[in-house]
Coordinates of C-alpha atoms in Angstrom, one line a residue:
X1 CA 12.7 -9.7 -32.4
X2 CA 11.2 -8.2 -29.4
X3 CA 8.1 -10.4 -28.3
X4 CA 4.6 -8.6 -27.5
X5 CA 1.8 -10.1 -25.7
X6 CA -1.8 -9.4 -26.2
X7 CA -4.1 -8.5 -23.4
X8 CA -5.6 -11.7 -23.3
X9 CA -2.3 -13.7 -23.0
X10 CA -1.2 -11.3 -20.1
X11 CA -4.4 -11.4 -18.4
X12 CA -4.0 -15.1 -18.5
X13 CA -0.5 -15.3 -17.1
X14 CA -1.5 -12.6 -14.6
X15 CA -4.5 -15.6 -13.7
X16 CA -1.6 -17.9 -13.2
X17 CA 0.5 -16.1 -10.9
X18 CA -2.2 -15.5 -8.6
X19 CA -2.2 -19.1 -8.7
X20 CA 0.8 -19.7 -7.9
X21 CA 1.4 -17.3 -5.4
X22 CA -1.6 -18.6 -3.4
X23 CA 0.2 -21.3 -3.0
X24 CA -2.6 -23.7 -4.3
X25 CA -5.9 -23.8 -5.0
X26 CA -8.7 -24.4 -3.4
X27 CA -9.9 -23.3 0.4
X28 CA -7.9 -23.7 3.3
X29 CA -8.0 -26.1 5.9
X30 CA -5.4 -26.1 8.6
X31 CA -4.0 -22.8 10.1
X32 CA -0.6 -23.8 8.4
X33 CA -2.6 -23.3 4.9
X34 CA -3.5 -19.9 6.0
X35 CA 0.1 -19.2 7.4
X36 CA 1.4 -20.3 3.9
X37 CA -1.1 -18.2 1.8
X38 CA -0.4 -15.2 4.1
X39 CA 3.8 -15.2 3.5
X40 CA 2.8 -15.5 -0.5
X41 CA 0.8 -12.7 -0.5
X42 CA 3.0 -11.0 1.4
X43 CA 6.0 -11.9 -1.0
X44 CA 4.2 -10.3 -4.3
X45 CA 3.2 -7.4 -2.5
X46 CA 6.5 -6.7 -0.8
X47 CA 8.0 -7.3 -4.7
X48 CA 5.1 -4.4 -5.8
X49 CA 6.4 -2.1 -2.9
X50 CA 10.1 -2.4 -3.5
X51 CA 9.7 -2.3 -7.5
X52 CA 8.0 1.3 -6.9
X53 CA 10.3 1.9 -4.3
X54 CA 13.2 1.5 -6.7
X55 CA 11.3 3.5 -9.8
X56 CA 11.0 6.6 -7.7
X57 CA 14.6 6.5 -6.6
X58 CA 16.0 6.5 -9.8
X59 CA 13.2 9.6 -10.8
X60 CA 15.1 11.4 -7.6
X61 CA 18.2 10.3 -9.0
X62 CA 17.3 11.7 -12.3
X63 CA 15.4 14.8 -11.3
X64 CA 18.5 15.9 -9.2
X65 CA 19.9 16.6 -12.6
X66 CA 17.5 17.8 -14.7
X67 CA 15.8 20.0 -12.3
X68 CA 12.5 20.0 -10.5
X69 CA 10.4 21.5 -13.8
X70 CA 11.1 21.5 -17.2
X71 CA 10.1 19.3 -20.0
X72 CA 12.7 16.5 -19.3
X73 CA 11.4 16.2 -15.6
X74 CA 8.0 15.8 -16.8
X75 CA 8.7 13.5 -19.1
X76 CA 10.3 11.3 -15.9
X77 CA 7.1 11.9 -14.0
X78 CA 5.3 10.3 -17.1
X79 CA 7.3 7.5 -17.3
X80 CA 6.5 6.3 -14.1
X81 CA 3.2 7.3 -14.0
X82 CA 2.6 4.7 -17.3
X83 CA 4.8 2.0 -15.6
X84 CA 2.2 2.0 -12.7
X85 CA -1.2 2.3 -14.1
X86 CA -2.5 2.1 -10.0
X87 CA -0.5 5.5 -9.7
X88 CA -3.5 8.9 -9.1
X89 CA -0.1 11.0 -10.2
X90 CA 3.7 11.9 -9.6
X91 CA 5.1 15.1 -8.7
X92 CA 8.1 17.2 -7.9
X93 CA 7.6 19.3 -5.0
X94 CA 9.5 21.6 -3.2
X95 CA 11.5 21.3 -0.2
X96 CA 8.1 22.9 1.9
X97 CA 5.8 20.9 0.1
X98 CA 4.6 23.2 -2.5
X99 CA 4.1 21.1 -5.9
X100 CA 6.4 22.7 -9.1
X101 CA 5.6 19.8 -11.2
X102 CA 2.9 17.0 -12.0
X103 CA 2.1 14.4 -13.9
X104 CA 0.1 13.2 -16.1
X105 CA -1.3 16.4 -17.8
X106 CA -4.9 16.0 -16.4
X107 CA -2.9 16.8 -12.7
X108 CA -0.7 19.3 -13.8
X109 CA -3.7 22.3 -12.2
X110 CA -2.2 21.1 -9.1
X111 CA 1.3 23.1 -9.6
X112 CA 1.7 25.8 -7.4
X113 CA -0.6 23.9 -4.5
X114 CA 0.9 23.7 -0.8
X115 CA 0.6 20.4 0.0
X116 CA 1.4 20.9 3.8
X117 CA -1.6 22.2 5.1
X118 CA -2.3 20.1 8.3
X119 CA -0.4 19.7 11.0
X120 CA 0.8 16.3 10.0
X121 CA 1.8 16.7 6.8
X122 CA 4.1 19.9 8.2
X123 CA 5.4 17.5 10.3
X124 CA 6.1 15.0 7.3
X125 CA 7.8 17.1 5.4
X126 CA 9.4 19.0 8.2
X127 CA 10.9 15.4 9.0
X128 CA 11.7 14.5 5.9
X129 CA 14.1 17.8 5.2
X130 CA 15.5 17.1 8.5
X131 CA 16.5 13.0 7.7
X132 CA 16.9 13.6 4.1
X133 CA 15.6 9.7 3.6
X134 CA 12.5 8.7 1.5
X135 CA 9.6 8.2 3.4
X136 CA 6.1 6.2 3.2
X137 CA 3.1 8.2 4.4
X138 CA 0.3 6.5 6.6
X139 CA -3.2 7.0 4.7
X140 CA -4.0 10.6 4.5
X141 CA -6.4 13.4 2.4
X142 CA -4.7 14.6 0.0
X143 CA -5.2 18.2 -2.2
X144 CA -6.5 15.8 -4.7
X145 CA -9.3 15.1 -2.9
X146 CA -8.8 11.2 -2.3
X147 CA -7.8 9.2 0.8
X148 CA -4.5 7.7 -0.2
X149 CA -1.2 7.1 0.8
X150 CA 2.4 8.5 -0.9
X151 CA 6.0 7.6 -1.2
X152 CA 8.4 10.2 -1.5
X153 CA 11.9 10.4 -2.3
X154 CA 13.9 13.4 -1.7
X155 CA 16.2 15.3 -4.7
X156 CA 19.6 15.7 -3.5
X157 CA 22.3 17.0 -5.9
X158 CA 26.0 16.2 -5.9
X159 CA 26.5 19.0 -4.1
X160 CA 24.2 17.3 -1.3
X161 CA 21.5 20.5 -2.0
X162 CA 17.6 19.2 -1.3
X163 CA 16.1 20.4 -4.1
X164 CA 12.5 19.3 -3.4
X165 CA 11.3 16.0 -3.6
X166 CA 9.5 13.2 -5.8
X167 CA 6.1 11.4 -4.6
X168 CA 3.9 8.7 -5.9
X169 CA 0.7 9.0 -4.4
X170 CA -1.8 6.2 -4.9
X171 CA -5.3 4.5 -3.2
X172 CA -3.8 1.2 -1.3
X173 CA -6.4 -0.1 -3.1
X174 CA -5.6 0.4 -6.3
X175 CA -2.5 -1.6 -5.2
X176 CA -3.5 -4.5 -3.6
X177 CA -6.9 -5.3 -5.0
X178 CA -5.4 -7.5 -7.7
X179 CA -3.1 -9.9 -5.8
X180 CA -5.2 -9.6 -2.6
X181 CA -8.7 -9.9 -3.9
X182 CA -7.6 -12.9 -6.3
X183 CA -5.7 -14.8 -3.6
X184 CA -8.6 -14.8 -0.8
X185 CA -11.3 -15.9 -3.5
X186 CA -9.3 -19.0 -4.6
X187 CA -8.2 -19.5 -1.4
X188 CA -11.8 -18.6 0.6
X189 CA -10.6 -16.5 3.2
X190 CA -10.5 -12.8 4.3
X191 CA -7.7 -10.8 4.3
X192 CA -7.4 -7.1 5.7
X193 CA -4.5 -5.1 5.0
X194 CA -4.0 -3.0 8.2
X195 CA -1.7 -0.3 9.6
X196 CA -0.2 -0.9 12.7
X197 CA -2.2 1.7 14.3
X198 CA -5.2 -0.6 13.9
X199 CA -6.7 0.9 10.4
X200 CA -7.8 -1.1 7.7
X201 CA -6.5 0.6 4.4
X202 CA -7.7 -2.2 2.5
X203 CA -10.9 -5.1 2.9
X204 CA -11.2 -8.2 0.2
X205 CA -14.5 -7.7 0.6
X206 CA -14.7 -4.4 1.4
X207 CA -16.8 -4.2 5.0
X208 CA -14.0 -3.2 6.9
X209 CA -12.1 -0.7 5.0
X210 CA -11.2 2.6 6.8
X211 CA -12.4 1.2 9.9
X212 CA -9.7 1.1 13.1
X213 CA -10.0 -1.8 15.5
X214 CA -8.9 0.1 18.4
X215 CA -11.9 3.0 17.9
X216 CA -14.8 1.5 15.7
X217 CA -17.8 0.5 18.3
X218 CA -18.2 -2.8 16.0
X219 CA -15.3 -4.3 17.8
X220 CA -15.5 -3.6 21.4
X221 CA -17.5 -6.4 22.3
X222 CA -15.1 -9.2 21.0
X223 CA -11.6 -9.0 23.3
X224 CA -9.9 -11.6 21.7
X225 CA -10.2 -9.7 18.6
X226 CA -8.8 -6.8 20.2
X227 CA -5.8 -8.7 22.2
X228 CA -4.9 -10.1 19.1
X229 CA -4.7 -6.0 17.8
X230 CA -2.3 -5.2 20.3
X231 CA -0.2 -7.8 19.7
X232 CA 0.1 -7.0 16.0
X233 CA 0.5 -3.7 16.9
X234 CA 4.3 -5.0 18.0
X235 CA 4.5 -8.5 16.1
X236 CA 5.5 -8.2 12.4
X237 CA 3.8 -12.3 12.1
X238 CA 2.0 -14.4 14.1
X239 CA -1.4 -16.1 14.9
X240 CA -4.5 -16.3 17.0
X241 CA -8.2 -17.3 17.6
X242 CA -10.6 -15.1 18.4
X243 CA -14.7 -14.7 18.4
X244 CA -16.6 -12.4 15.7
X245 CA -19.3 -12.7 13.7
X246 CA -19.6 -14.5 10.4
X247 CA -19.5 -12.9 6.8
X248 CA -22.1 -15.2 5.4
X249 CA -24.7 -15.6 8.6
X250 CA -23.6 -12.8 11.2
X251 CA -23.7 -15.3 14.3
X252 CA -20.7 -15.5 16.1
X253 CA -18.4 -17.8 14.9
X254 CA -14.5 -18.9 15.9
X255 CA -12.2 -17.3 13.8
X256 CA -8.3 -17.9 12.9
X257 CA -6.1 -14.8 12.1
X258 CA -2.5 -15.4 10.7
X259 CA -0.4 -11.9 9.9
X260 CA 2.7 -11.2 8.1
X261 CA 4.4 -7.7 7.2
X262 CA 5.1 -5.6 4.6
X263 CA 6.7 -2.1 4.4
X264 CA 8.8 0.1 3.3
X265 CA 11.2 2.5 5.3
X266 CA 10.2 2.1 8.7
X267 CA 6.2 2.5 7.7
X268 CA 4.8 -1.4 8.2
X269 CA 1.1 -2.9 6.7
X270 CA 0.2 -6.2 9.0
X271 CA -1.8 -8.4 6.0
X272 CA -4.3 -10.5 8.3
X273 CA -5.8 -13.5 6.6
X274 CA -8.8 -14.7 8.5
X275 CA -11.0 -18.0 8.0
X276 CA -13.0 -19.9 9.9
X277 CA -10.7 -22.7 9.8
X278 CA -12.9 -26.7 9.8
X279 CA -16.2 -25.1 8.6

């Protein structure tokens, strides 16, 4: 008999992981604490990445036989859509970007829109009919008017014909509040999930999100902040001390910063914990 859980039991072992993938409880101490709740966060987010990852390359897979509209290719879209409630849709486009199907229903008005309307996202797709690999966008506005980000896997038949392609887009919040949020309260640090051009797509606490170290005014006064950028600009992990003021009195305090990466097909996110280690 299968076994079902009820909201409250799942919620609980949900609680429990975040435990456990913290590493501990309680707030840290030592940098090699931080270092140690960074690579577990990292590890649960890479396993949310690669789990979608793997879902939208089987809807390719999938969608290269039944064709890039009809009712059995919505009914894929769907499917994915209710495995990953953090999801804003799923659709089939074609191979220039112009969406033939979406899902859920409430997004299906967006059929017949041209995604590529900027110069970058011609270039995206213009790349990605040219490498035929899937691909993971840096944050962008898209037609549905929110800033998000979206994985796309081309449809390739067995006669190796690009038939369009299938994306995921979602808010990188909507992906990492749970584990990331969670993790820095029990664990009483900061962590910013960055792109390795400097711009915070995600904030536990929300003050620094869509900011970019390299161009907001905020951080132009603190170098060491801004060495340590650079270096994670070209480091996938590492560590540092820098000056910059405190969350909870706005002096200037020392600060540690421990990074690790996650990613998927050449596009990386640097998640920077940050405490102010023997205070």
């Amino acid at each position: 008999m299968k076994k079902t859980y009820s909201p409250l039991i799942a919620a609980i072992l949900a609680a429990v992981l975040i435990i456990m993938i913290s590493g501990c409880t309680g707030k840290v101490t030592t940098e090699k604490e931080l270092k140690s709740a960074t690579e577990n966060i990292q590890v649960i987010l890479q396993s949310k990445l690669s789990n979608l990852n793997n879902t939208i390359a089987e809807a390719a897979k999938n969608i290269s036989k039944s064709g890039v509209q009809g009712e059995e290719t919505l009914k894929i879209l769907n499917g994915v859509c209710k495995k990953y409630s953090y999801l804003v849709d799923c659709t089939v486009s074609d191979p220039y970007g112009k969406i033939i199907s979406a899902a859920p229903d409430s997004y299906r008005r967006f059929e017949g829109t041209d995604t590529a309307t900027t110069e970058t996202s011609k270039k995206f797709f213009a790349e990605s009919a040219k490498i035929r690999k899937p691909m993971l966008s840096t944050i962008f506005r898209a037609v549905e008017d929110i800033d998000g980000v979206v994985l796309v896997w081309p449809v390739i038949t067995e006669q190796e014909e690009l038939l369009g392609y299938v994306s995921a887009l979602f808010k990188p919040e909507d992906l990492l509040e749970g584990t990331v949020s969670s993790a820095a309260k029990i664990r009483a640090i900061k962590v910013n999930v960055n792109q390795v051009d400097g711009t915070t797509i995600y904030c536990s606490n929300g003050t620094e999100t869509g900011k970019n170290l390299f161009t907001d005014e905020r951080y132009k006064a603190y170098p060491d902040l801004l060495t340590m950028g650079e270096r994670m600009k070209v480091q996938k992990s590492g560590s540092a001390t820098y000056t910059f003021p405190s969350d909870k009195t706005g002096q200037p305090v020392k600060k540690t910063g421990v990074w690790a990466t996650i990613g998927l097909h050449d596009t990386e996110w640097r998640i920077l914990s940050m405490a102010e280690l023997g205070n």
